[in-house]
Amino acid sequence: MKLKPINQQVVSVVGASSGIGRITALEFARRGAKVVVSARGESKLKSLVEEIRSFGGEATYCVADVEIFDQVKAIANKTVEVYGRLDTWVHVPAIGIFATFDNTTPEEFKHVIDVDLMGQVYGAMAALPHLKREGRGALIHVSSMEGRRSLPYQSAYSAAKHGVEGFIEAMRVELIHEKWPISVTSVKPAVINTPFWNNGLTKLGVKPSGIPPYYDPRIVSDAILYAAEHPIRDLLVGDIAKLLDLAQKISPSLVDSLLLLIGFNLQRSNELKSEDAPNNFYQPVPEDDRIDGDYQNLVIPSITDLLGKLPLFQLGVGALLALLVAQEFKQNGFKDLIFR
């Protein structure tokens, strides 16, 4: 299949008010795409559209909550109403609760599933009819490395991301079977320095943290823009995402052991934060339209993302990194874990 150049595309970016979604919308517009941005917070969308128009880009916005199918459908319909068609649908929104599984209520767990999984499902359902009418296009779903390996304190988020991987795999095969030239891409970032960590609901007593290192949100937007022009199945973003994916395939028990060593303490910052502190679990955080989060000092470059995104390159470099790490663990007494 062949996708249009970005400067000829109409793109809908869902979850564009801050973080990965915001920088992605800005980059699409800078590259000449017509962009429709959506999220729950109108003020943040207005500021984004103003920023895009300030450098000559074309954009409009649509306020929507991805939990509600009719509102997601309205995003796709408005895109076609304003610009005549839809070429690429980028689905980003996610919320998080940081708590042990047994300290998460059924209502909280379901709410994460409704936003992080069903929101993605609704996005694909809303976009597909328009992409089929156009005869080609791209569905780009921002998942997570947690779609491959779950983390403690994030059972609901991890479950949702595993669900995303499941439904898009089935949908992709169905589209191929029906000979629709529609690219379906799962973008799976590692830990990214966005306001996600500031805005999550925490029951840990402290502000949550991702397990370092962090990566710049701009490498995720680069991956998304790449997928908008190049049909590709998966993009693992950040060296650690590729390494964790391979380690999980080699030995899940090894990853268990690593998470027991670092997965609890490193997800707890030193900053006290109560469960009642402002968060975006049910409502958007007013005026928080930042791209970057609070952990800039822990951001590192990603070698594999700097060098390229070709699948064979990713596999080769990832395999090499995995072998090096495996050798290191063998030398430190973890041989039985790796080959168990």
mmCIF file of C-alpha atoms in Angstrom:
data_model
loop_
_atom_site.group_PDB
_atom_site.id
_atom_site.type_symbol
_atom_site.label_atom_id
_atom_site.label_comp_id
_atom_site.label_asym_id
_atom_site.label_seq_id
_atom_site.Cartn_x
_atom_site.Cartn_y
_atom_site.Cartn_z
ATOM 1 C CA MET A 1 0.000 0.000 0.000
ATOM 2 C CA LYS A 2 1.079 3.584 -0.585
ATOM 3 C CA LEU A 3 0.337 6.440 1.801
ATOM 4 C CA LYS A 4 0.188 10.099 0.850
ATOM 5 C CA PRO A 5 3.042 12.487 1.688
ATOM 6 C CA ILE A 6 2.299 14.303 4.917
ATOM 7 C CA ASN A 7 1.951 17.663 3.181
ATOM 8 C CA GLN A 8 -0.998 16.217 1.247
ATOM 9 C CA GLN A 9 -2.742 14.677 4.242
ATOM 10 C CA VAL A 10 -5.682 15.501 6.468
ATOM 11 C CA VAL A 11 -4.844 14.203 9.935
ATOM 12 C CA SER A 12 -6.928 13.812 13.061
ATOM 13 C CA VAL A 13 -4.915 13.754 16.291
ATOM 14 C CA VAL A 14 -6.996 12.585 19.240
ATOM 15 C CA GLY A 15 -5.613 13.492 22.664
ATOM 16 C CA ALA A 16 -3.738 16.534 21.431
ATOM 17 C CA SER A 17 -3.971 18.908 24.388
ATOM 18 C CA SER A 18 -0.549 18.086 25.880
ATOM 19 C CA GLY A 19 2.405 15.711 25.757
ATOM 20 C CA ILE A 20 2.825 13.354 22.797
ATOM 21 C CA GLY A 21 -0.440 14.371 21.167
ATOM 22 C CA ARG A 22 0.351 18.070 21.230
ATOM 23 C CA ILE A 23 3.828 17.800 19.734
ATOM 24 C CA THR A 24 2.514 15.344 17.134
ATOM 25 C CA ALA A 25 -0.183 17.777 15.994
ATOM 26 C CA LEU A 26 2.360 20.594 15.808
ATOM 27 C CA GLU A 27 4.773 18.504 13.734
ATOM 28 C CA PHE A 28 2.079 17.373 11.302
ATOM 29 C CA ALA A 29 1.060 21.001 10.807
ATOM 30 C CA ARG A 30 4.671 22.137 10.352
ATOM 31 C CA ARG A 31 5.040 19.507 7.641
ATOM 32 C CA GLY A 32 2.013 20.891 5.804
ATOM 33 C CA ALA A 33 -0.813 18.584 6.896
ATOM 34 C CA LYS A 34 -4.274 19.899 7.657
ATOM 35 C CA VAL A 35 -4.926 18.927 11.268
ATOM 36 C CA VAL A 36 -7.991 18.373 13.429
ATOM 37 C CA VAL A 37 -7.108 18.186 17.123
ATOM 38 C CA SER A 38 -9.316 16.878 19.899
ATOM 39 C CA ALA A 39 -9.306 16.357 23.659
ATOM 40 C CA ARG A 40 -11.517 17.043 26.676
ATOM 41 C CA GLY A 41 -10.143 20.507 27.466
ATOM 42 C CA GLU A 42 -11.290 23.280 25.125
ATOM 43 C CA SER A 43 -8.900 25.971 26.348
ATOM 44 C CA LYS A 44 -5.881 23.802 25.638
ATOM 45 C CA LEU A 45 -7.159 22.949 22.179
ATOM 46 C CA LYS A 46 -7.728 26.621 21.406
ATOM 47 C CA SER A 47 -4.154 27.458 22.371
ATOM 48 C CA LEU A 48 -2.868 24.617 20.177
ATOM 49 C CA VAL A 49 -4.860 25.761 17.155
ATOM 50 C CA GLU A 50 -3.642 29.309 17.703
ATOM 51 C CA GLU A 51 -0.042 28.077 17.836
ATOM 52 C CA ILE A 52 -0.475 26.107 14.613
ATOM 53 C CA ARG A 53 -2.068 29.049 12.821
ATOM 54 C CA SER A 54 0.705 31.361 14.073
ATOM 55 C CA PHE A 55 3.217 29.637 11.781
ATOM 56 C CA GLY A 56 0.803 29.354 8.854
ATOM 57 C CA GLY A 57 -0.570 25.890 9.540
ATOM 58 C CA GLU A 58 -4.172 24.787 9.059
ATOM 59 C CA ALA A 59 -6.014 23.399 12.074
ATOM 60 C CA THR A 60 -9.346 23.203 13.801
ATOM 61 C CA TYR A 61 -10.451 21.537 17.025
ATOM 62 C CA CYS A 62 -13.205 19.317 18.368
ATOM 63 C CA VAL A 63 -13.881 18.852 22.080
ATOM 64 C CA ALA A 64 -14.538 15.177 22.801
ATOM 65 C CA ASP A 65 -14.344 12.534 25.508
ATOM 66 C CA VAL A 66 -13.097 9.248 24.056
ATOM 67 C CA GLU A 67 -15.235 7.272 26.510
ATOM 68 C CA ILE A 68 -18.284 8.278 24.471
ATOM 69 C CA PHE A 69 -18.486 6.751 21.001
ATOM 70 C CA ASP A 70 -20.738 9.446 19.557
ATOM 71 C CA GLN A 71 -18.207 12.106 20.549
ATOM 72 C CA VAL A 72 -15.343 10.168 18.953
ATOM 73 C CA LYS A 73 -17.437 9.677 15.834
ATOM 74 C CA ALA A 74 -18.024 13.437 15.810
ATOM 75 C CA ILE A 75 -14.255 14.005 15.559
ATOM 76 C CA ALA A 76 -14.033 11.949 12.376
ATOM 77 C CA ASN A 77 -17.165 13.541 10.948
ATOM 78 C CA LYS A 78 -15.915 17.057 11.661
ATOM 79 C CA THR A 79 -12.589 16.246 10.003
ATOM 80 C CA VAL A 80 -14.393 15.275 6.807
ATOM 81 C CA GLU A 81 -16.831 18.171 7.105
ATOM 82 C CA VAL A 82 -14.061 20.775 7.399
ATOM 83 C CA TYR A 83 -11.388 19.325 5.112
ATOM 84 C CA GLY A 84 -13.281 16.934 2.859
ATOM 85 C CA ARG A 85 -11.623 13.681 3.864
ATOM 86 C CA LEU A 86 -9.553 11.803 6.454
ATOM 87 C CA ASP A 87 -6.144 10.331 5.592
ATOM 88 C CA THR A 88 -4.569 9.518 8.961
ATOM 89 C CA TRP A 89 -6.077 8.922 12.381
ATOM 90 C CA VAL A 90 -3.713 9.185 15.371
ATOM 91 C CA HIS A 91 -5.120 8.011 18.692
ATOM 92 C CA VAL A 92 -3.143 9.033 21.784
ATOM 93 C CA PRO A 93 -5.327 9.559 24.921
ATOM 94 C CA ALA A 94 -4.581 7.619 28.084
ATOM 95 C CA ILE A 95 -5.124 8.047 31.798
ATOM 96 C CA GLY A 96 -3.369 6.235 34.609
ATOM 97 C CA ILE A 97 -3.919 5.156 38.193
ATOM 98 C CA PHE A 98 -0.871 4.255 40.255
ATOM 99 C CA ALA A 99 -1.848 1.735 42.907
ATOM 100 C CA THR A 100 -1.555 -1.937 43.698
ATOM 101 C CA PHE A 101 -4.217 -4.096 42.077
ATOM 102 C CA ASP A 102 -5.957 -4.782 45.388
ATOM 103 C CA ASN A 103 -6.068 -1.064 46.147
ATOM 104 C CA THR A 104 -7.809 -0.285 42.861
ATOM 105 C CA THR A 105 -11.605 -0.209 42.889
ATOM 106 C CA PRO A 106 -13.653 -1.952 40.201
ATOM 107 C CA GLU A 107 -14.928 1.444 39.071
ATOM 108 C CA GLU A 108 -11.396 2.844 38.724
ATOM 109 C CA PHE A 109 -10.175 -0.197 36.808
ATOM 110 C CA LYS A 110 -13.152 -0.014 34.446
ATOM 111 C CA HIS A 111 -12.631 3.710 33.899
ATOM 112 C CA VAL A 112 -9.065 3.106 32.718
ATOM 113 C CA ILE A 113 -10.307 0.387 30.356
ATOM 114 C CA ASP A 114 -13.046 2.694 29.065
ATOM 115 C CA VAL A 115 -10.559 5.451 28.209
ATOM 116 C CA ASP A 116 -7.360 3.610 27.319
ATOM 117 C CA LEU A 117 -8.850 0.604 25.514
ATOM 118 C CA MET A 118 -12.420 1.391 24.498
ATOM 119 C CA GLY A 119 -11.374 4.900 23.471
ATOM 120 C CA GLN A 120 -8.917 3.342 21.005
ATOM 121 C CA VAL A 121 -11.605 0.923 19.806
ATOM 122 C CA TYR A 122 -14.030 3.794 19.263
ATOM 123 C CA GLY A 123 -11.355 5.727 17.384
ATOM 124 C CA ALA A 124 -10.799 2.906 14.911
ATOM 125 C CA MET A 125 -14.547 2.373 14.507
ATOM 126 C CA ALA A 126 -15.088 6.081 13.814
ATOM 127 C CA ALA A 127 -12.167 6.466 11.410
ATOM 128 C CA LEU A 128 -12.412 3.283 9.345
ATOM 129 C CA PRO A 129 -15.522 4.173 7.307
ATOM 130 C CA HIS A 130 -13.860 7.413 6.176
ATOM 131 C CA LEU A 131 -10.548 5.728 5.371
ATOM 132 C CA LYS A 132 -12.373 3.074 3.358
ATOM 133 C CA ARG A 133 -14.280 5.771 1.483
ATOM 134 C CA GLU A 134 -10.968 7.439 0.650
ATOM 135 C CA GLY A 135 -9.558 4.076 -0.478
ATOM 136 C CA ARG A 136 -6.413 4.218 1.657
ATOM 137 C CA GLY A 137 -5.004 5.728 4.816
ATOM 138 C CA ALA A 138 -3.422 5.036 8.176
ATOM 139 C CA LEU A 139 -4.662 4.132 11.630
ATOM 140 C CA ILE A 140 -1.947 4.910 14.171
ATOM 141 C CA HIS A 141 -2.599 3.766 17.732
ATOM 142 C CA VAL A 142 -0.279 4.925 20.494
ATOM 143 C CA SER A 143 -0.016 1.914 22.751
ATOM 144 C CA SER A 144 2.888 1.314 25.148
ATOM 145 C CA MET A 145 5.704 -1.072 25.918
ATOM 146 C CA GLU A 146 3.265 -2.144 28.640
ATOM 147 C CA GLY A 147 1.276 -3.754 25.859
ATOM 148 C CA ARG A 148 4.088 -6.298 25.788
ATOM 149 C CA ARG A 149 5.069 -6.364 29.473
ATOM 150 C CA SER A 150 2.941 -5.273 32.427
ATOM 151 C CA LEU A 151 4.382 -3.254 35.303
ATOM 152 C CA PRO A 152 3.506 -3.202 39.005
ATOM 153 C CA TYR A 153 1.313 -0.341 40.232
ATOM 154 C CA GLN A 154 -0.198 -0.114 36.720
ATOM 155 C CA SER A 155 -2.396 -3.202 36.346
ATOM 156 C CA ALA A 156 -5.330 -1.344 34.762
ATOM 157 C CA TYR A 157 -3.143 0.612 32.322
ATOM 158 C CA SER A 158 -1.205 -2.511 31.348
ATOM 159 C CA ALA A 159 -4.425 -4.479 30.851
ATOM 160 C CA ALA A 160 -5.777 -1.742 28.572
ATOM 161 C CA LYS A 161 -2.604 -1.657 26.478
ATOM 162 C CA HIS A 162 -2.603 -5.451 26.105
ATOM 163 C CA GLY A 163 -6.185 -5.086 24.893
ATOM 164 C CA VAL A 164 -5.159 -2.465 22.338
ATOM 165 C CA GLU A 165 -2.595 -4.861 20.905
ATOM 166 C CA GLY A 166 -5.202 -7.620 20.712
ATOM 167 C CA PHE A 167 -7.916 -5.744 18.852
ATOM 168 C CA ILE A 168 -5.645 -4.033 16.328
ATOM 169 C CA GLU A 169 -3.967 -7.338 15.424
ATOM 170 C CA ALA A 170 -7.360 -8.852 14.621
ATOM 171 C CA MET A 171 -8.503 -5.720 12.776
ATOM 172 C CA ARG A 172 -5.283 -5.572 10.737
ATOM 173 C CA VAL A 173 -5.679 -9.135 9.493
ATOM 174 C CA GLU A 174 -9.318 -8.516 8.608
ATOM 175 C CA LEU A 175 -8.389 -5.436 6.559
ATOM 176 C CA ILE A 176 -5.684 -7.390 4.734
ATOM 177 C CA HIS A 177 -8.128 -10.230 4.069
ATOM 178 C CA GLU A 178 -10.630 -7.749 2.608
ATOM 179 C CA LYS A 179 -7.817 -6.125 0.581
ATOM 180 C CA TRP A 180 -8.221 -2.655 2.087
ATOM 181 C CA PRO A 181 -4.991 -0.627 1.647
ATOM 182 C CA ILE A 182 -5.176 0.780 5.178
ATOM 183 C CA SER A 183 -2.051 0.737 7.327
ATOM 184 C CA VAL A 184 -2.514 -0.165 11.005
ATOM 185 C CA THR A 185 0.396 0.751 13.254
ATOM 186 C CA SER A 186 0.948 0.246 16.967
ATOM 187 C CA VAL A 187 3.421 2.732 18.444
ATOM 188 C CA LYS A 188 4.811 1.390 21.713
ATOM 189 C CA PRO A 189 6.861 3.984 23.602
ATOM 190 C CA ALA A 190 9.092 3.370 26.585
ATOM 191 C CA VAL A 191 8.912 5.851 29.485
ATOM 192 C CA ILE A 192 8.363 9.305 28.014
ATOM 193 C CA ASN A 193 8.804 12.628 29.799
ATOM 194 C CA THR A 194 5.283 14.028 29.484
ATOM 195 C CA PRO A 195 2.785 15.396 32.047
ATOM 196 C CA PHE A 196 1.296 11.864 32.294
ATOM 197 C CA TRP A 197 3.227 11.303 35.524
ATOM 198 C CA ASN A 198 2.042 14.604 36.992
ATOM 199 C CA ASN A 199 -1.582 14.081 36.098
ATOM 200 C CA GLY A 200 -2.186 10.450 37.039
ATOM 201 C CA LEU A 201 -4.281 9.468 40.044
ATOM 202 C CA THR A 202 -1.914 8.139 42.700
ATOM 203 C CA LYS A 203 -2.580 6.016 45.752
ATOM 204 C CA LEU A 204 1.119 5.670 46.519
ATOM 205 C CA GLY A 205 1.276 8.747 48.756
ATOM 206 C CA VAL A 206 3.794 10.324 46.373
ATOM 207 C CA LYS A 207 3.861 11.628 42.826
ATOM 208 C CA PRO A 208 4.437 8.646 40.538
ATOM 209 C CA SER A 209 7.463 8.273 38.345
ATOM 210 C CA GLY A 210 8.251 6.135 35.352
ATOM 211 C CA ILE A 211 11.114 3.665 35.661
ATOM 212 C CA PRO A 212 14.089 5.599 34.251
ATOM 213 C CA PRO A 213 15.464 6.356 31.768
ATOM 214 C CA TYR A 214 12.981 8.726 30.185
ATOM 215 C CA TYR A 215 12.829 9.691 26.525
ATOM 216 C CA ASP A 216 11.830 12.920 24.813
ATOM 217 C CA PRO A 217 8.208 12.980 23.554
ATOM 218 C CA ARG A 218 9.530 14.241 20.218
ATOM 219 C CA ILE A 219 10.945 10.824 19.362
ATOM 220 C CA VAL A 220 7.414 9.444 19.665
ATOM 221 C CA SER A 221 6.013 12.139 17.377
ATOM 222 C CA ASP A 222 8.805 11.322 14.916
ATOM 223 C CA ALA A 223 7.702 7.684 14.950
ATOM 224 C CA ILE A 224 4.067 8.657 14.408
ATOM 225 C CA LEU A 225 4.912 10.888 11.447
ATOM 226 C CA TYR A 226 7.048 8.101 10.009
ATOM 227 C CA ALA A 227 4.111 5.679 10.265
ATOM 228 C CA ALA A 228 1.840 8.204 8.536
ATOM 229 C CA GLU A 229 3.949 7.883 5.377
ATOM 230 C CA HIS A 230 5.386 4.354 5.701
ATOM 231 C CA PRO A 231 3.093 1.371 6.335
ATOM 232 C CA ILE A 232 4.598 -0.428 9.308
ATOM 233 C CA ARG A 233 3.168 -2.858 11.843
ATOM 234 C CA ASP A 234 4.918 -1.909 15.090
ATOM 235 C CA LEU A 235 7.228 0.849 16.261
ATOM 236 C CA LEU A 236 8.901 0.346 19.616
ATOM 237 C CA VAL A 237 10.130 3.780 20.650
ATOM 238 C CA GLY A 238 13.123 4.110 22.947
ATOM 239 C CA ASP A 239 15.981 1.633 23.323
ATOM 240 C CA ILE A 240 14.556 0.311 26.595
ATOM 241 C CA ALA A 241 11.233 -0.548 24.938
ATOM 242 C CA LYS A 242 13.030 -2.743 22.409
ATOM 243 C CA LEU A 243 15.232 -4.275 25.062
ATOM 244 C CA LEU A 244 12.357 -4.993 27.436
ATOM 245 C CA ASP A 245 10.361 -6.564 24.621
ATOM 246 C CA LEU A 246 13.189 -8.945 23.788
ATOM 247 C CA ALA A 247 13.945 -9.706 27.429
ATOM 248 C CA GLN A 248 10.293 -10.627 27.944
ATOM 249 C CA LYS A 249 10.490 -13.021 24.990
ATOM 250 C CA ILE A 250 13.710 -14.589 26.251
ATOM 251 C CA SER A 251 12.717 -14.979 29.878
ATOM 252 C CA PRO A 252 9.643 -13.475 31.581
ATOM 253 C CA SER A 253 11.029 -14.649 34.910
ATOM 254 C CA LEU A 254 14.139 -12.554 34.328
ATOM 255 C CA VAL A 255 11.939 -9.480 33.845
ATOM 256 C CA ASP A 256 10.007 -10.427 37.000
ATOM 257 C CA SER A 257 13.274 -10.433 38.916
ATOM 258 C CA LEU A 258 14.338 -7.090 37.493
ATOM 259 C CA LEU A 259 10.996 -5.520 38.397
ATOM 260 C CA LEU A 260 11.251 -6.890 41.923
ATOM 261 C CA LEU A 261 14.616 -5.124 42.180
ATOM 262 C CA ILE A 262 13.694 -1.766 40.641
ATOM 263 C CA GLY A 263 10.039 -1.695 39.600
ATOM 264 C CA PHE A 264 8.567 -0.531 42.899
ATOM 265 C CA ASN A 265 10.989 2.030 44.334
ATOM 266 C CA LEU A 266 11.691 3.700 40.999
ATOM 267 C CA GLN A 267 8.003 4.386 40.364
ATOM 268 C CA ARG A 268 7.816 6.454 43.554
ATOM 269 C CA SER A 269 9.214 9.986 43.521
ATOM 270 C CA ASN A 270 10.261 11.848 46.670
ATOM 271 C CA GLU A 271 7.427 14.360 46.239
ATOM 272 C CA LEU A 272 4.440 13.814 48.494
ATOM 273 C CA LYS A 273 1.091 13.703 46.704
ATOM 274 C CA SER A 274 -2.306 12.712 48.049
ATOM 275 C CA GLU A 275 -5.052 10.817 46.287
ATOM 276 C CA ASP A 276 -7.113 14.013 46.378
ATOM 277 C CA ALA A 277 -4.480 16.139 44.622
ATOM 278 C CA PRO A 278 -5.368 17.511 41.151
ATOM 279 C CA ASN A 279 -5.289 14.810 38.476
ATOM 280 C CA ASN A 280 -6.835 14.129 35.081
ATOM 281 C CA PHE A 281 -8.450 10.804 35.939
ATOM 282 C CA TYR A 282 -12.010 12.065 35.561
ATOM 283 C CA GLN A 283 -11.556 15.648 34.362
ATOM 284 C CA PRO A 284 -8.779 17.415 32.436
ATOM 285 C CA VAL A 285 -6.255 19.414 34.433
ATOM 286 C CA PRO A 286 -6.935 23.066 33.552
ATOM 287 C CA GLU A 287 -4.232 24.915 31.630
ATOM 288 C CA ASP A 288 -1.711 22.053 31.706
ATOM 289 C CA ASP A 289 -0.854 22.085 28.017
ATOM 290 C CA ARG A 290 2.833 21.265 28.303
ATOM 291 C CA ILE A 291 4.642 18.874 26.002
ATOM 292 C CA ASP A 292 7.363 17.972 28.493
ATOM 293 C CA GLY A 293 6.970 16.663 32.026
ATOM 294 C CA ASP A 294 9.018 17.190 35.177
ATOM 295 C CA TYR A 295 11.749 14.599 34.607
ATOM 296 C CA GLN A 296 13.907 16.353 32.021
ATOM 297 C CA ASN A 297 17.027 15.566 34.055
ATOM 298 C CA LEU A 298 16.422 11.845 33.450
ATOM 299 C CA VAL A 299 15.886 12.095 29.665
ATOM 300 C CA ILE A 300 18.426 10.313 27.470
ATOM 301 C CA PRO A 301 18.703 9.927 23.677
ATOM 302 C CA SER A 302 17.566 6.707 22.026
ATOM 303 C CA ILE A 303 20.266 5.292 19.772
ATOM 304 C CA THR A 304 17.950 3.138 17.697
ATOM 305 C CA ASP A 305 15.470 5.953 17.139
ATOM 306 C CA LEU A 306 18.230 8.336 16.124
ATOM 307 C CA LEU A 307 19.586 5.898 13.533
ATOM 308 C CA GLY A 308 16.360 4.801 11.923
ATOM 309 C CA LYS A 309 13.013 3.069 12.129
ATOM 310 C CA LEU A 310 13.336 0.237 9.607
ATOM 311 C CA PRO A 311 12.038 -3.003 11.154
ATOM 312 C CA LEU A 312 15.127 -5.028 10.247
ATOM 313 C CA PHE A 313 17.350 -2.384 11.782
ATOM 314 C CA GLN A 314 15.280 -2.340 14.970
ATOM 315 C CA LEU A 315 15.372 -6.112 15.229
ATOM 316 C CA GLY A 316 19.107 -6.300 14.636
ATOM 317 C CA VAL A 317 20.074 -3.606 17.114
ATOM 318 C CA GLY A 318 17.538 -4.823 19.653
ATOM 319 C CA ALA A 319 18.873 -8.375 19.399
ATOM 320 C CA LEU A 320 22.416 -7.121 19.878
ATOM 321 C CA LEU A 321 21.417 -5.140 22.958
ATOM 322 C CA ALA A 322 19.598 -8.151 24.331
ATOM 323 C CA LEU A 323 22.637 -10.369 23.833
ATOM 324 C CA LEU A 324 24.865 -7.865 25.584
ATOM 325 C CA VAL A 325 22.485 -7.595 28.530
ATOM 326 C CA ALA A 326 22.078 -11.364 28.669
ATOM 327 C CA GLN A 327 25.843 -11.748 28.786
ATOM 328 C CA GLU A 328 26.047 -9.219 31.592
ATOM 329 C CA PHE A 329 23.442 -11.057 33.639
ATOM 330 C CA LYS A 330 25.160 -14.374 33.002
ATOM 331 C CA GLN A 331 28.335 -12.936 34.454
ATOM 332 C CA ASN A 332 26.430 -11.733 37.521
ATOM 333 C CA GLY A 333 24.765 -14.996 38.411
ATOM 334 C CA PHE A 334 21.479 -14.737 36.485
ATOM 335 C CA LYS A 335 22.219 -17.487 33.983
ATOM 336 C CA ASP A 336 19.475 -19.749 35.277
ATOM 337 C CA LEU A 337 16.916 -16.981 35.006
ATOM 338 C CA ILE A 338 17.758 -16.188 31.395
ATOM 339 C CA PHE A 339 17.606 -19.765 30.146
ATOM 340 C CA ARG A 340 14.857 -21.062 32.425
#
